[in-house]
Short mmCIF file of C-alpha atoms in Angstrom, two decimals:
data_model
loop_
_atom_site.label_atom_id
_atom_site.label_comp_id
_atom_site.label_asym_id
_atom_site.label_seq_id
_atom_site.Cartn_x
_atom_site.Cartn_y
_atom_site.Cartn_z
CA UNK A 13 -40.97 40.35 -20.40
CA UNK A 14 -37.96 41.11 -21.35
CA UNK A 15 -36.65 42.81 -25.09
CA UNK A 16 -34.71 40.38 -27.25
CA UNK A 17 -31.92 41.77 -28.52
CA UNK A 18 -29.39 40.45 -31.26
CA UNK A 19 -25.90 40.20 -32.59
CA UNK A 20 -24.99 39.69 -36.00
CA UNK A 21 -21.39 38.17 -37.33
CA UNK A 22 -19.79 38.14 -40.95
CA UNK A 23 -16.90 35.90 -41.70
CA UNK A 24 -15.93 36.18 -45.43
CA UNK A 25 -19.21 35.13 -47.19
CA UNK A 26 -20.83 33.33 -43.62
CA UNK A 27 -22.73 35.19 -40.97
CA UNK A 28 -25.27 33.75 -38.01
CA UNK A 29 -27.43 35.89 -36.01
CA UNK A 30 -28.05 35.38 -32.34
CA UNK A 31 -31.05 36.66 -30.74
CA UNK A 32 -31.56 36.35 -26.92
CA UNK A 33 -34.26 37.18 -24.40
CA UNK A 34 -31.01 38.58 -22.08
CA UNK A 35 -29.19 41.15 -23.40
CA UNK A 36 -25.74 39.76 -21.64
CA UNK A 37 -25.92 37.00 -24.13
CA UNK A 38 -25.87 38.65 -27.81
CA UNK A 39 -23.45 41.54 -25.52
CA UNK A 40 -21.04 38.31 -25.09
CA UNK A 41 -21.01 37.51 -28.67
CA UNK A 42 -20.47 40.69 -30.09
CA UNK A 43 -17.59 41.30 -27.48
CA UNK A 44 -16.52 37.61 -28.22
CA UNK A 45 -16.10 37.86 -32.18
CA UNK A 46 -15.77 41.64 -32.90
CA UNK A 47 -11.88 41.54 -32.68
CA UNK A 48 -11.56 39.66 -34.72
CA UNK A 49 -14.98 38.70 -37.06
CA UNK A 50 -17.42 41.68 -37.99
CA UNK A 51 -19.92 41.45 -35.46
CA UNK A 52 -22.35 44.08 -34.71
CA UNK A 53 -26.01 44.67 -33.43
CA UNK A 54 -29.09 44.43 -35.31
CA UNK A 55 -32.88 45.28 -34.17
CA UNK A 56 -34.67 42.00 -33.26
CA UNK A 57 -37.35 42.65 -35.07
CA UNK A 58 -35.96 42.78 -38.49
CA UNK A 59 -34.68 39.28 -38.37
CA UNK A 60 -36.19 37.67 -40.74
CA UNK A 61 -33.63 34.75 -42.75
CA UNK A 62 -30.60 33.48 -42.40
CA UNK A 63 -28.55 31.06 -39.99
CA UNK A 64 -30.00 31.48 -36.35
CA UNK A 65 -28.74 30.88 -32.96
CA UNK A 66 -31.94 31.70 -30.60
CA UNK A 67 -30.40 31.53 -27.13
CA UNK A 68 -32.48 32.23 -24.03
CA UNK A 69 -32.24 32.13 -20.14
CA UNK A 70 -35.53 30.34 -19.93
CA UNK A 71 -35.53 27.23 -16.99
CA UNK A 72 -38.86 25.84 -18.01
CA UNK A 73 -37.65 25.35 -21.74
CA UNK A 74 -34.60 23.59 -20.34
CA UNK A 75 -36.72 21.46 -17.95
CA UNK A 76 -39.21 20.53 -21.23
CA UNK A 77 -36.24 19.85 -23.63
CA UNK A 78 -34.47 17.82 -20.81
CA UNK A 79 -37.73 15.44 -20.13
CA UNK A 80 -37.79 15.13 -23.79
CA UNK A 81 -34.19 13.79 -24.54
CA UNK A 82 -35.05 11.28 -21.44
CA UNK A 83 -38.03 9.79 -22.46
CA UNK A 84 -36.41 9.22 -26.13
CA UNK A 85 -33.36 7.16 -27.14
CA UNK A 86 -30.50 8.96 -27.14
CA UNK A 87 -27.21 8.30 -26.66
CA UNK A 88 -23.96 10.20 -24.33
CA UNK A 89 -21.31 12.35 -25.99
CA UNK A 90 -18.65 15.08 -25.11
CA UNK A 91 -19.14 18.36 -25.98
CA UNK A 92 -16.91 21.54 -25.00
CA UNK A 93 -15.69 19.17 -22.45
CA UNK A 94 -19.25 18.61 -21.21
CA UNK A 95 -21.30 15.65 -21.07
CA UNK A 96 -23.94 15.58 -23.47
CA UNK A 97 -27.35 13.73 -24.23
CA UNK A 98 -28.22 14.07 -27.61
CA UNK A 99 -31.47 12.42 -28.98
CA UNK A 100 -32.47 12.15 -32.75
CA UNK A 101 -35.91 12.47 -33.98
CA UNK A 102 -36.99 10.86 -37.65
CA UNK A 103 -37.22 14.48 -39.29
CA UNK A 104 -33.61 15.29 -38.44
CA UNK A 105 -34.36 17.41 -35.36
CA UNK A 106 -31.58 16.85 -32.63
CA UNK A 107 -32.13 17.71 -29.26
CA UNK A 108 -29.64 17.81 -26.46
CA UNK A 109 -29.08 18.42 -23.05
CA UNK A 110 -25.91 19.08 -21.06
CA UNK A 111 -27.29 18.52 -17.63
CA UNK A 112 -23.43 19.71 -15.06
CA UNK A 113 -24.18 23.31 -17.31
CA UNK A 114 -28.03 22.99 -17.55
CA UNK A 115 -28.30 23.81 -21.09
CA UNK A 116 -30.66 22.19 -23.43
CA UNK A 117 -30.37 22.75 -27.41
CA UNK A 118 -32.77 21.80 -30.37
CA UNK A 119 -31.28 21.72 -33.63
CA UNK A 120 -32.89 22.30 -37.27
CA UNK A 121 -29.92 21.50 -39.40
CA UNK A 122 -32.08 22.13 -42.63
CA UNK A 123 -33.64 25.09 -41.14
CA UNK A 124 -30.57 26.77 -40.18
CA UNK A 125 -31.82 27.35 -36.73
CA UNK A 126 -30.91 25.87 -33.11
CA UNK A 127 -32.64 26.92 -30.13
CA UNK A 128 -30.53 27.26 -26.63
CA UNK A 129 -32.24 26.99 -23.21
CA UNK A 130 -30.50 27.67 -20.24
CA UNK A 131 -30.57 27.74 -16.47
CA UNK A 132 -28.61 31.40 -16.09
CA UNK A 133 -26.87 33.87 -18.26
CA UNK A 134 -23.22 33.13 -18.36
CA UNK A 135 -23.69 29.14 -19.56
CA UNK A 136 -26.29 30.26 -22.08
CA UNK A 137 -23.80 33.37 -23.41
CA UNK A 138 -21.19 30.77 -23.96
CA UNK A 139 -23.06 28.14 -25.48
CA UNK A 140 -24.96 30.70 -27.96
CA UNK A 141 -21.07 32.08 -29.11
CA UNK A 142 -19.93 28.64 -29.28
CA UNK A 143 -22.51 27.64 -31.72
CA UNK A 144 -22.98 30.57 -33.92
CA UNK A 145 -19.07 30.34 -34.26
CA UNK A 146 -19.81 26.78 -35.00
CA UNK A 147 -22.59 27.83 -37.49
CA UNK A 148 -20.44 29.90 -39.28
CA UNK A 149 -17.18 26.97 -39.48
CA UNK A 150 -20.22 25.11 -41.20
CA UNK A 151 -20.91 27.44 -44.29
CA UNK A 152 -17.56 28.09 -44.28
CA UNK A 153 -16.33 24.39 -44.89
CA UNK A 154 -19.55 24.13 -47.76
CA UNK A 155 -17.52 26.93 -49.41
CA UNK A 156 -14.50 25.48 -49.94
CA UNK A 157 -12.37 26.40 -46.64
CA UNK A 158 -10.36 24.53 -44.75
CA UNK A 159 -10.02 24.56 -40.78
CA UNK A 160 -6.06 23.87 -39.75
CA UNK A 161 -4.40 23.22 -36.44
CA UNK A 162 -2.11 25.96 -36.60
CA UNK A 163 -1.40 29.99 -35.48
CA UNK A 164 -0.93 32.33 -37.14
CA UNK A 165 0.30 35.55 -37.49
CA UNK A 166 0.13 38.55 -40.48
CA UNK A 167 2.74 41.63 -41.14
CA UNK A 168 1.43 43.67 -44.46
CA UNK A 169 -0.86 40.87 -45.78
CA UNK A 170 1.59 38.22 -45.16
CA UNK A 171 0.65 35.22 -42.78
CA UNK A 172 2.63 32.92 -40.90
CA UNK A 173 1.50 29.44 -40.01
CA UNK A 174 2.88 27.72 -37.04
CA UNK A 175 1.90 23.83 -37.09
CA UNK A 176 2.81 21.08 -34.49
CA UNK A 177 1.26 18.95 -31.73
CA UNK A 178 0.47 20.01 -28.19
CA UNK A 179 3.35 21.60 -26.79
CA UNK A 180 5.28 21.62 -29.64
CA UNK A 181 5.11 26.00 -29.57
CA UNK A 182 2.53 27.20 -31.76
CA UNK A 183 1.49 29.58 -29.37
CA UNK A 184 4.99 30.60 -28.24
CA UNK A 185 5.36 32.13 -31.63
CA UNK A 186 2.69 33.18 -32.34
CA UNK A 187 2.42 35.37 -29.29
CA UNK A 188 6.41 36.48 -29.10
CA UNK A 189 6.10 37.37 -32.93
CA UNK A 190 2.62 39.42 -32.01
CA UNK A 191 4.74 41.18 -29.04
CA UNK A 192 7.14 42.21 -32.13
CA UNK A 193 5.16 44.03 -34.41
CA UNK A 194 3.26 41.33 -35.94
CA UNK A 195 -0.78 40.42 -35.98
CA UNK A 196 -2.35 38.07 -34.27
CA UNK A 197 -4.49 35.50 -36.50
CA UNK A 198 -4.80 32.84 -34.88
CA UNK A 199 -4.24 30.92 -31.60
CA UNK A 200 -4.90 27.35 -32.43
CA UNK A 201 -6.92 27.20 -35.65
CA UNK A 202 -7.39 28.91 -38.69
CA UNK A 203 -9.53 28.83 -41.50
CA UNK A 204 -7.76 28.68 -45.31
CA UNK A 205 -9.06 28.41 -48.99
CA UNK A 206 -7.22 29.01 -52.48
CA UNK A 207 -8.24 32.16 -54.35
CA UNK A 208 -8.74 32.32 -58.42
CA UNK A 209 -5.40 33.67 -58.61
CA UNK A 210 -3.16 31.00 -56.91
CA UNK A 211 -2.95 32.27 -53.27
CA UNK A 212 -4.39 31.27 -50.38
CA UNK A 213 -6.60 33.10 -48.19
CA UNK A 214 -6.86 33.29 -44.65
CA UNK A 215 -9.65 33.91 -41.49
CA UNK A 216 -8.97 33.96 -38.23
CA UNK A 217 -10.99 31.34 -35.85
CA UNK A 218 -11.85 33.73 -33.05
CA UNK A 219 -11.13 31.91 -29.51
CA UNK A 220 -10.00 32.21 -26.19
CA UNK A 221 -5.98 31.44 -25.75
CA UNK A 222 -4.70 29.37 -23.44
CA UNK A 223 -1.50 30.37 -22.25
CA UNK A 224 0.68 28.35 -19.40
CA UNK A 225 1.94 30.47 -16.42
CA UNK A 226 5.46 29.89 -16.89
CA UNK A 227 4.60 31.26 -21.14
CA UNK A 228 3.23 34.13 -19.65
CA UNK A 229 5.65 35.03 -17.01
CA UNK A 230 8.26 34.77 -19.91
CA UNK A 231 6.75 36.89 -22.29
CA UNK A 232 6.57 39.86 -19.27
CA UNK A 233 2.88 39.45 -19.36
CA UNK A 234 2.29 37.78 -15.93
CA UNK A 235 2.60 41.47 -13.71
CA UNK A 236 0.08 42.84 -16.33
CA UNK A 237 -2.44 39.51 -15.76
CA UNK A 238 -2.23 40.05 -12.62
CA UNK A 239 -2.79 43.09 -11.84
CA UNK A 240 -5.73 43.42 -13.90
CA UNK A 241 -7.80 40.69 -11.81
CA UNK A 242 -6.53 42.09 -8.82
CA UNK A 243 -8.13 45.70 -10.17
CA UNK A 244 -11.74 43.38 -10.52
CA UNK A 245 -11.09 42.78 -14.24
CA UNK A 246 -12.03 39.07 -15.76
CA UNK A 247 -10.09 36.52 -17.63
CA UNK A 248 -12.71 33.70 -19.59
CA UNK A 249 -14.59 32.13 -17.43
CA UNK A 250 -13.67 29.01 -18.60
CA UNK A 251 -10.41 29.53 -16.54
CA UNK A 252 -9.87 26.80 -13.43
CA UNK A 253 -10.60 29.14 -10.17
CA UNK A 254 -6.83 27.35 -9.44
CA UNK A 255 -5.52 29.47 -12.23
CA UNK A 256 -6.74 32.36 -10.81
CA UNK A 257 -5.97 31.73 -7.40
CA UNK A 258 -1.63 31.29 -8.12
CA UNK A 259 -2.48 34.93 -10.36
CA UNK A 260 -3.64 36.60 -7.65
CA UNK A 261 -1.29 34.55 -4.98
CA UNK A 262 1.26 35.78 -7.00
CA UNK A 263 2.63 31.92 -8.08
CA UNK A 264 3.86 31.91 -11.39
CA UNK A 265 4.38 28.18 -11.42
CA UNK A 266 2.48 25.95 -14.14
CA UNK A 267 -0.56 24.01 -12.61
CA UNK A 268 -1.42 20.35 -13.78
CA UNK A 269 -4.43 18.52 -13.68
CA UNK A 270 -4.62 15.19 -11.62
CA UNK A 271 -1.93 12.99 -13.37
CA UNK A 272 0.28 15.79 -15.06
CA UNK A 273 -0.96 15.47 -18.61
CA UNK A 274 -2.35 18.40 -19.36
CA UNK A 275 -1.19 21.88 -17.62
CA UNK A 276 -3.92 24.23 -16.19
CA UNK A 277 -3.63 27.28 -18.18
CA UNK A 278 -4.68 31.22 -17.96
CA UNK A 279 -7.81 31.90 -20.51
CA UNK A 280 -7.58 34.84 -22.52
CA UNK A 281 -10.64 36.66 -24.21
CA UNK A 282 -9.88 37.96 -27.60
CA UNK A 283 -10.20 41.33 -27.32
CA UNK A 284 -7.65 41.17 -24.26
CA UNK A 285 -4.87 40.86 -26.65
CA UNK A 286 -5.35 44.32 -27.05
CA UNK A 287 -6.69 45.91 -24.33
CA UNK A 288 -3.99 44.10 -21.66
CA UNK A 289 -1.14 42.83 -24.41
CA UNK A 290 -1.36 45.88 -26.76
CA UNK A 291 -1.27 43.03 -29.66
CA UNK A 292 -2.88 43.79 -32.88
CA UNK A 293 -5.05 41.49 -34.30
CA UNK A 294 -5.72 41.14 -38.14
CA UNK A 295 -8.92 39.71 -39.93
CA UNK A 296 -7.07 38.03 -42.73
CA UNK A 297 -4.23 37.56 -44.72
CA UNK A 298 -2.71 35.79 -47.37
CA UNK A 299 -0.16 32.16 -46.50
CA UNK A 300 3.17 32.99 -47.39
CA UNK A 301 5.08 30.67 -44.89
CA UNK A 302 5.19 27.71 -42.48
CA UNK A 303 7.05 26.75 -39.45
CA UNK A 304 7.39 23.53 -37.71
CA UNK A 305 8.97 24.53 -34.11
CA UNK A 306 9.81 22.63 -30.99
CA UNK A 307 10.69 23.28 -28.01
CA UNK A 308 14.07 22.52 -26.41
CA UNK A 309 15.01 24.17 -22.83
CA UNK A 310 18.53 24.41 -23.29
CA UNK A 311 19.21 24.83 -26.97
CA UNK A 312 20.04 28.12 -28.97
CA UNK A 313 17.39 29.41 -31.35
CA UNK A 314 18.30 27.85 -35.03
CA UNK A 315 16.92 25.67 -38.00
CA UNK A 316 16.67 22.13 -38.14
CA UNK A 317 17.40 20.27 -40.86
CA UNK A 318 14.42 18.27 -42.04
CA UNK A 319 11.23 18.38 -44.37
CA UNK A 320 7.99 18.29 -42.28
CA UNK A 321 5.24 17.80 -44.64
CA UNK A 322 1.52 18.44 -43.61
CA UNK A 323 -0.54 15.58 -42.67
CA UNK A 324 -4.17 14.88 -41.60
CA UNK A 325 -3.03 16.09 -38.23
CA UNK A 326 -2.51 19.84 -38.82
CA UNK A 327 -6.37 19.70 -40.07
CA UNK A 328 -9.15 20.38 -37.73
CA UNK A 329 -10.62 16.43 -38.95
CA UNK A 330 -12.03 13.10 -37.51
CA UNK A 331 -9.86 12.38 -34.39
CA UNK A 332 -8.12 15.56 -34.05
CA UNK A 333 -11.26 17.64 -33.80
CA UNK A 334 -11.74 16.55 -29.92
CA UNK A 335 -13.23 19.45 -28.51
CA UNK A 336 -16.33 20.51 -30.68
CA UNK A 337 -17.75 17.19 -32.78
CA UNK A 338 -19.84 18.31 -34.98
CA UNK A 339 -22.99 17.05 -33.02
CA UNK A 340 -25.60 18.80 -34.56
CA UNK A 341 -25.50 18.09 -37.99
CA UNK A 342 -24.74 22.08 -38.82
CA UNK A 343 -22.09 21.07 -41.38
CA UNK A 344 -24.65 18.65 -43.16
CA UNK A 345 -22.06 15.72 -43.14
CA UNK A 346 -18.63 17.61 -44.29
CA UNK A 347 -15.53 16.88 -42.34
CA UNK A 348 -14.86 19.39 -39.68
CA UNK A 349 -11.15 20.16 -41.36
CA UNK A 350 -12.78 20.94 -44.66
CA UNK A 351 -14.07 18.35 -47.35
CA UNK A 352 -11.36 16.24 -48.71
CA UNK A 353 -10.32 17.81 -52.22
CA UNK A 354 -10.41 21.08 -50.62
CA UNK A 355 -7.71 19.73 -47.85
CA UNK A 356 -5.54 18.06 -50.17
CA UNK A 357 -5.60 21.45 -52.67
CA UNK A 358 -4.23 23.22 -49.22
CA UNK A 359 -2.02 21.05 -48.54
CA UNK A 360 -0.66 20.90 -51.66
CA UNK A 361 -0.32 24.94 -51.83
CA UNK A 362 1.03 25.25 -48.63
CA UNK A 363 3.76 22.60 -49.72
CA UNK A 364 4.86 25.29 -52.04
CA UNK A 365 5.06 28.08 -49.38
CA UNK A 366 8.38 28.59 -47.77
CA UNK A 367 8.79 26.12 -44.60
CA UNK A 368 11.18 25.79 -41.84
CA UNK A 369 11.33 23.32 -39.03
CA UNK A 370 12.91 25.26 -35.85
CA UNK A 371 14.16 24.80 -32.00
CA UNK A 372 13.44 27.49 -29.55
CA UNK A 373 14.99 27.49 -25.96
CA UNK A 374 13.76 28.88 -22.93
CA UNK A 375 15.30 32.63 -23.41
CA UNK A 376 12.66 34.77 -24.67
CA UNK A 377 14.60 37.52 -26.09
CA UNK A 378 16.58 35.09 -28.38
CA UNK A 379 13.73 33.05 -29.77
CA UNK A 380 11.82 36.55 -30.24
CA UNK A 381 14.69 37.81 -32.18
CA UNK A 382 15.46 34.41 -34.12
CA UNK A 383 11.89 34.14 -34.96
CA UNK A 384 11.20 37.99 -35.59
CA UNK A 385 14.30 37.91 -38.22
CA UNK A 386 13.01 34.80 -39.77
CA UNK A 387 9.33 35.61 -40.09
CA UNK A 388 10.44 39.29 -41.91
CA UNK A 389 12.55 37.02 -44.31
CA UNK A 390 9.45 35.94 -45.71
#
């Protein structure tokens, strides 16, 4: 039998434990969050209260929690991008299967717990970092924070937020402005909440980035990607084996997805910021501007006249939140942005902040040196 080992993470006042029977899977979690969350290992045996994510390789568990979900009603979801069965039981248990990554869960929302059962290591390691960080959005949002759509990025305390759809080039400056002396926050999201003494605080949401090949080749990072898989390093495994396939091929241009929507893009682990990027990551900061930038192939770095005002879209709520529904009850019924007096309180803060909307081009060394000049205005 095998020793269960566990990781433990701290965001601001929030923390989650996960214990596994396979030591790969708390491993993933504390490599997952550590950059940029405190997470650390514990002894197993001294877990005793608390949020907990219990997340074991263990086939037979899957195959009982499976039979269960299928001989109750239950009713189809998506999940991480996964199909999902998720069946209800009347004392608020939830129990779920996802049968392409053979993972089963079993949620306790009062309880704080949620068992995962898996088929092999690697699904179960992502699903138990997935949910813990999901565990920990939840007390965070029943304190008072906010989850927004934005990056960020922090020089001496000070954070800027970059807002704006898909595309739009959140992650453009976030990363050319982390190249330039700045931290890395955030790639996508970010957690927010006023202070007593008028400011508003900032947490990173630790996740994989998801950078286009033609973004990368431009920031000088594509040689550096690929040389480090061809050495038998890893990108996320989330990655489409086509992604990996033009890295190592050497093509460095951008991949679509059957109808040219949505771009297949290179998945970054957190803590490869630093170890292939040499970016520094922060673990908080304080708002102290906004931009609103988009993206225009020919044009000249510059302002744009205009007052872009936050809306329900640049928080992580109802429609926007596509990716991870909050399917198992963990945030007992608050919005997955934040509940709604603490969103409208950020959004009225942030209104106050400094805020530019901005075109970038396709030259990297202007809009690094428009945006560097701009952000150390702040």
């Amino acid at each position: 039998m095998s020793t269960p080992t566990a990781t433990r993470l701290h965001a601001a006042d929030a923390s989650v434990t996960v214990l596994s029977n396979t030591a790969s899977v708390s491993d993933w979690s504390r490599r997952y969050f550590g950059p940029w969350w405190n997470a650390f290992e514990v002894p197993a045996e001294s877990i005793c209260t608390g949020p907990l994510v219990v997340a074991d390789v263990d086939s037979s568990a899957y195959v009982d929690l499976a039979a269960l979900v299928d001989a109750c009603p239950h009713e189809e979801v998506t999940y991480a991008k996964a199909t999902t069965l998720l069946a209800r039981d009347g004392a608020g248990t939830i129990t779920a299967i996802s049968p392409e990554e053979g993972l089963a869960y079993r949620s306790e929302p009062e309880s704080g717990r949620l068992a995962i059962a898996g088929r092999s290591a690697e699904p179960v390691a992502l699903a138990a970092a997935r949910i813990a960080r999901e565990m920990i959005r939840a007390t965070l949002l029943r304190e008072g924070w906010t989850l927004l759509h934005s990056s960020a990025v922090v020089r001496d305390g000070k954070t800027l937020l970059t807002f704006g759809s898909k595309g739009a080039g959140k992650t453009t400056t976030a990363l050319l402005l982390a190249l330039h002396g700045f931290e890395l926050l955030a790639n996508d999201r970010v957690f927010v909440r006023p202070d007593g003494g008028g400011e508003l605080q900032v947490l990173p949401w630790p996740s994989a980035a998801a950078i286009g090949l033609g973004l990368l080749d431009a920031l000088g990072l594509y040689d550096v990607v690929r040389d480090r898989l061809k050495a038998g390093e890893h990108l996320h495994p989330t990655q489409h084996q086509d992604v990996t396939d033009a890295l190592l091929d050497g093509r460095r241009e951008p991949l679509w997805e059957p109808g040219g929507k949505r771009e297949k893009k290179v998945q970054v682990f957190p803590d490869q910021f630093t170890t292939w990027f040499g970016m520094a990551l922060a673990t908080g900061g304080r708002a102290a501007g906004l931009l609103f930038p988009r993206i225009d192939p020919g044009a000249v770095p510059a302002l744009v006249d205009g007052d872009r005002a936050l809306s329900e879209a640049d928080f992580m709520s109802g429609a926007t939140e596509d990716r991870y529904p909050d399917i198992f009850g963990l945030a007992q019924g608050i919005d997955g942005g934040g509940n709604k007096l603490a969103r409208a309180t950020v959004a009225d803060r942030l209104a106050q902040l400094p805020h530019h909307q901005v075109v970038l081009g396709h030259e990297t060394v202007a809009n690094s040196d428009f945006l560097a000049k701009l952000a150390s205005s702040l």
